[in-house]
mmCIF file with all atom_site columns, C-alpha atoms in Angstrom:
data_model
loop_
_atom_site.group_PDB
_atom_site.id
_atom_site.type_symbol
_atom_site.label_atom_id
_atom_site.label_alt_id
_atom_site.label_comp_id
_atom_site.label_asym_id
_atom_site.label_entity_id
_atom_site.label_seq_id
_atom_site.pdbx_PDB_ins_code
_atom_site.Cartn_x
_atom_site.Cartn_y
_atom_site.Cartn_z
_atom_site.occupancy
_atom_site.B_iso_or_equiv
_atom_site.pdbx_formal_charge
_atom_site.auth_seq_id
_atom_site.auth_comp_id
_atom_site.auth_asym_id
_atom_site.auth_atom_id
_atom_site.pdbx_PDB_model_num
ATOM 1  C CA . UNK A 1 1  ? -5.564  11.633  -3.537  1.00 50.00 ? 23  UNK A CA 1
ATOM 2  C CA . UNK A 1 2  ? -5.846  10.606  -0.172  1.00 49.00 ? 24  UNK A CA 1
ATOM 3  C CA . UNK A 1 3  ? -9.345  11.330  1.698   1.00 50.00 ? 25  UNK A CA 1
ATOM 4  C CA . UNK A 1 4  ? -10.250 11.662  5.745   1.00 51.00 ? 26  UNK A CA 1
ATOM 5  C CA . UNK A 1 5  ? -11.611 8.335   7.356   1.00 49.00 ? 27  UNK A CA 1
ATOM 6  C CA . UNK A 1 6  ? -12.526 7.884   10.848  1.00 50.00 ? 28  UNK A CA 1
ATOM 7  C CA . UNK A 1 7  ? -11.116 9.668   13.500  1.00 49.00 ? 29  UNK A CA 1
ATOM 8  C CA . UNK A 1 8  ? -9.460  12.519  10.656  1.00 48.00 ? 30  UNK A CA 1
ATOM 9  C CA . UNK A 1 9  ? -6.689  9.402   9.418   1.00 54.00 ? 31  UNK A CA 1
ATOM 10 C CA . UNK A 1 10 ? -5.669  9.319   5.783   1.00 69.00 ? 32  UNK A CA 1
ATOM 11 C CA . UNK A 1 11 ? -7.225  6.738   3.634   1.00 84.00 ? 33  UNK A CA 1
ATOM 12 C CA . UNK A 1 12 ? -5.120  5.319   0.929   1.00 91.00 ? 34  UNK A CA 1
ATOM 13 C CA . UNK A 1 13 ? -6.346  5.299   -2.862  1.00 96.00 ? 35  UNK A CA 1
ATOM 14 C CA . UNK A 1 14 ? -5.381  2.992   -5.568  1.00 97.00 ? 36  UNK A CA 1
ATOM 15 C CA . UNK A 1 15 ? -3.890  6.367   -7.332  1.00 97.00 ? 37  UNK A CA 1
ATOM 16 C CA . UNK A 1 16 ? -1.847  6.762   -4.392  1.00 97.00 ? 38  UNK A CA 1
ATOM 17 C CA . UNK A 1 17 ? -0.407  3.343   -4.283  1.00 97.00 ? 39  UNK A CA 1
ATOM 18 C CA . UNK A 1 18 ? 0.043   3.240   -8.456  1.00 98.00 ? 40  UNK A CA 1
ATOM 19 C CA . UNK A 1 19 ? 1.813   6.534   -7.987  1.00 98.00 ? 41  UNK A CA 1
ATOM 20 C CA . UNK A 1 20 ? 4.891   4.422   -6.840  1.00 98.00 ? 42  UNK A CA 1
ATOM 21 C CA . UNK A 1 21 ? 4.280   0.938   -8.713  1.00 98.00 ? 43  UNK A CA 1
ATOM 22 C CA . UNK A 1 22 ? 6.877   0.267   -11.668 1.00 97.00 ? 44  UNK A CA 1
ATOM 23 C CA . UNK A 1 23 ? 3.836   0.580   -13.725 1.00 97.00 ? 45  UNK A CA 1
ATOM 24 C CA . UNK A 1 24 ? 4.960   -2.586  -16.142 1.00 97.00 ? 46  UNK A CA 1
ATOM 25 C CA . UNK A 1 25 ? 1.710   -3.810  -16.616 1.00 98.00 ? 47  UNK A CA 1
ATOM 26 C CA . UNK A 1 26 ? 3.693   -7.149  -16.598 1.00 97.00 ? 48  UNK A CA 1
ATOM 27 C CA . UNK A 1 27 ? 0.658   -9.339  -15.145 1.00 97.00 ? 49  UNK A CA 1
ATOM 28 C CA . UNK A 1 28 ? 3.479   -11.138 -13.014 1.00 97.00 ? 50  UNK A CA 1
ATOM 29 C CA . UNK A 1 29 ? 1.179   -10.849 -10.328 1.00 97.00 ? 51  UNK A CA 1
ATOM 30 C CA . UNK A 1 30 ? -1.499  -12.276 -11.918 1.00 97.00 ? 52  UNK A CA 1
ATOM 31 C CA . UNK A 1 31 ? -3.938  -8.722  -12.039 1.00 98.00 ? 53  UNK A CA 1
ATOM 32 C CA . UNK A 1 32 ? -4.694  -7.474  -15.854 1.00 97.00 ? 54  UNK A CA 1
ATOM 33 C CA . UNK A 1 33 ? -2.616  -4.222  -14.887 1.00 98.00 ? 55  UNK A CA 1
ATOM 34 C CA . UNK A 1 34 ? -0.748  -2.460  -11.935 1.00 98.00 ? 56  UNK A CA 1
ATOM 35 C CA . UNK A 1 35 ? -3.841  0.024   -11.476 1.00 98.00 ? 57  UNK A CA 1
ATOM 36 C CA . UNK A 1 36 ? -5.986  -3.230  -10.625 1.00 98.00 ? 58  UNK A CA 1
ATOM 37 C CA . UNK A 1 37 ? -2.956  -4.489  -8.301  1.00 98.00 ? 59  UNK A CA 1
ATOM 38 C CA . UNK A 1 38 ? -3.035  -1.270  -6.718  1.00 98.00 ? 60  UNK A CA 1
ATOM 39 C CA . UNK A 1 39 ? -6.944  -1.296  -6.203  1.00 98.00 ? 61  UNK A CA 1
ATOM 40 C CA . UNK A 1 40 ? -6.393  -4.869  -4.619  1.00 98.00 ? 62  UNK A CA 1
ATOM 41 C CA . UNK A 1 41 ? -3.422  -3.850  -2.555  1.00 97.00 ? 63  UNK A CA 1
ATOM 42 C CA . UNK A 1 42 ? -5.829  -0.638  -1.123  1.00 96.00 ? 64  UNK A CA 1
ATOM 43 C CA . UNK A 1 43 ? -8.264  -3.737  -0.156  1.00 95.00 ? 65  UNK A CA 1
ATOM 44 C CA . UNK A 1 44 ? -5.980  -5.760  1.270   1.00 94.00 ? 66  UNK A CA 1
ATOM 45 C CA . UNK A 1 45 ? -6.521  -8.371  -0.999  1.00 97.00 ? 67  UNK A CA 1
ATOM 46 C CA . UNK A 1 46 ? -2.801  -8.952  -2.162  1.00 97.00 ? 68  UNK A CA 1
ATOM 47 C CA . UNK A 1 47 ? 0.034   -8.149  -0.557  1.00 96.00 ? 69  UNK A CA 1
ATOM 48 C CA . UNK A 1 48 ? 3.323   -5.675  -2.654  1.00 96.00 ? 70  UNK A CA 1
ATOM 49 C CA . UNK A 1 49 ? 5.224   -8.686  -2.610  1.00 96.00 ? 71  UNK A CA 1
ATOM 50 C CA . UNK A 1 50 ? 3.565   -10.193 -4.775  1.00 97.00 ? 72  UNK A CA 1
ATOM 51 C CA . UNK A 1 51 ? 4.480   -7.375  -7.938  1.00 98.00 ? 73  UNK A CA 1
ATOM 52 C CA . UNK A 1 52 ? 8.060   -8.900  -8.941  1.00 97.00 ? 74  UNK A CA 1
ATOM 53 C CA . UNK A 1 53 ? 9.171   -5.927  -10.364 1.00 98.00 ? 75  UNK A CA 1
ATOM 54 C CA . UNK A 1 54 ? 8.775   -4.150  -7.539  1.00 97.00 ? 76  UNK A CA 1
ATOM 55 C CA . UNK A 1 55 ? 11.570  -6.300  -5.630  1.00 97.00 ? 77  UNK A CA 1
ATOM 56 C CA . UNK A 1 56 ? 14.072  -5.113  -7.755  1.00 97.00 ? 78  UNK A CA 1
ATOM 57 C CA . UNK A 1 57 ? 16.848  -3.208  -6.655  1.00 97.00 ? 79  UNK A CA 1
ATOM 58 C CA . UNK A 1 58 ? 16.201  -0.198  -8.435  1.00 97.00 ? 80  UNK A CA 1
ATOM 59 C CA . UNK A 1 59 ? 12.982  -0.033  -7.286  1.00 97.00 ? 81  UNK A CA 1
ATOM 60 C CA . UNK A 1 60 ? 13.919  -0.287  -3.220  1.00 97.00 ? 82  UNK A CA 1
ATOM 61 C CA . UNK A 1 61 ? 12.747  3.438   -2.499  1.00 98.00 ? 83  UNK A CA 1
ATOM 62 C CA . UNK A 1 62 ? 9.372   2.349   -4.082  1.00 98.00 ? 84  UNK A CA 1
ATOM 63 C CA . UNK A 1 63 ? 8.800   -0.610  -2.256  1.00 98.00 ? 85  UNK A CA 1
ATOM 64 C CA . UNK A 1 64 ? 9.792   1.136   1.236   1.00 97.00 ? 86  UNK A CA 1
ATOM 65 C CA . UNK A 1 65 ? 7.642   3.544   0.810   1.00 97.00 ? 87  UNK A CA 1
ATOM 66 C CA . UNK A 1 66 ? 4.619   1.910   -0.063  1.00 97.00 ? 88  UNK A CA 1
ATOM 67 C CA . UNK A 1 67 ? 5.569   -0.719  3.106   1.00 95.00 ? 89  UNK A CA 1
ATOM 68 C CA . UNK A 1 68 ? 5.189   2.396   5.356   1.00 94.00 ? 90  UNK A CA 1
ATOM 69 C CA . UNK A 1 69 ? 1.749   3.766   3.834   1.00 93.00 ? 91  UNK A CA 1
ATOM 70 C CA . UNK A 1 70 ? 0.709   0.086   4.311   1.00 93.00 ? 92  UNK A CA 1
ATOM 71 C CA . UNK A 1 71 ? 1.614   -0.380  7.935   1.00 90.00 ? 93  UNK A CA 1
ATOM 72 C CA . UNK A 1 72 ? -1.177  -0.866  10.271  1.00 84.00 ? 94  UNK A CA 1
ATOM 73 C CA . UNK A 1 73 ? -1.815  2.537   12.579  1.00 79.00 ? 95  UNK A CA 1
ATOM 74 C CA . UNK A 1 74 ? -0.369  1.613   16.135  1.00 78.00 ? 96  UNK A CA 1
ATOM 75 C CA . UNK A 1 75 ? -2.622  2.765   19.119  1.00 76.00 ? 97  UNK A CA 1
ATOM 76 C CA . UNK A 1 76 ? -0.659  3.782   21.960  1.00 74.00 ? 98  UNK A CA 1
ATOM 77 C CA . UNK A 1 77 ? -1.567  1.635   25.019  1.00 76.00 ? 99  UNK A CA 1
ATOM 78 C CA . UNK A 1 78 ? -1.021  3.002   28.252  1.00 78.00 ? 100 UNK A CA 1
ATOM 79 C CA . UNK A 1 79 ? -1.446  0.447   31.437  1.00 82.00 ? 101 UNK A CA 1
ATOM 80 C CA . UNK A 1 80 ? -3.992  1.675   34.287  1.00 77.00 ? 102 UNK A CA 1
ATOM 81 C CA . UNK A 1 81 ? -6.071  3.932   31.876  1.00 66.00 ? 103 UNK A CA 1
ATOM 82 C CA . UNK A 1 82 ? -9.524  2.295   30.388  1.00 62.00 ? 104 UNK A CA 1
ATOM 83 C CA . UNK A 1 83 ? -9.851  2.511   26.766  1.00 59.00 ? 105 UNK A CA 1
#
């Protein structure tokens, strides 16, 4: 459930981040349930880390993934060229 932002880029929604959560509901990371860590996480408010269950072993493939949705966009910069 991703949507276009500027420039045509893919903006992340809290479905598409719960999507790939454990989905415990464990309040380990202190939010009422993994939809409203997910929310938070789309905000940049918390950071994946901080849901424990995530961390686990069996949920690796989870936790890589959602550290590659999160990773900043990298603009290429080309010396010489303005802009």
């Amino acid at each position: 459930m991703t949507r276009k932002g500027k420039a045509g880029k893919k903006e992340l929604s809290p479905i598409d981040i719960y999507k790939l959560l454990p989905k415990t509901n464990c309040k380990e990371c202190d939010e009422e349930n993994c939809m409203a860590f997910a929310t938070k996480i789309v905000n940049r408010e918390i950071q994946i880390n901080k849901c424990l269950p995530l961390l686990k072993e069996q949920n690796s493939k989870a936790y890589n993934q959602l550290k590659e949705m999160l990773k900043p966009p990298v603009k290429e910069v080309v010396i010489g060229i303005g802009d």
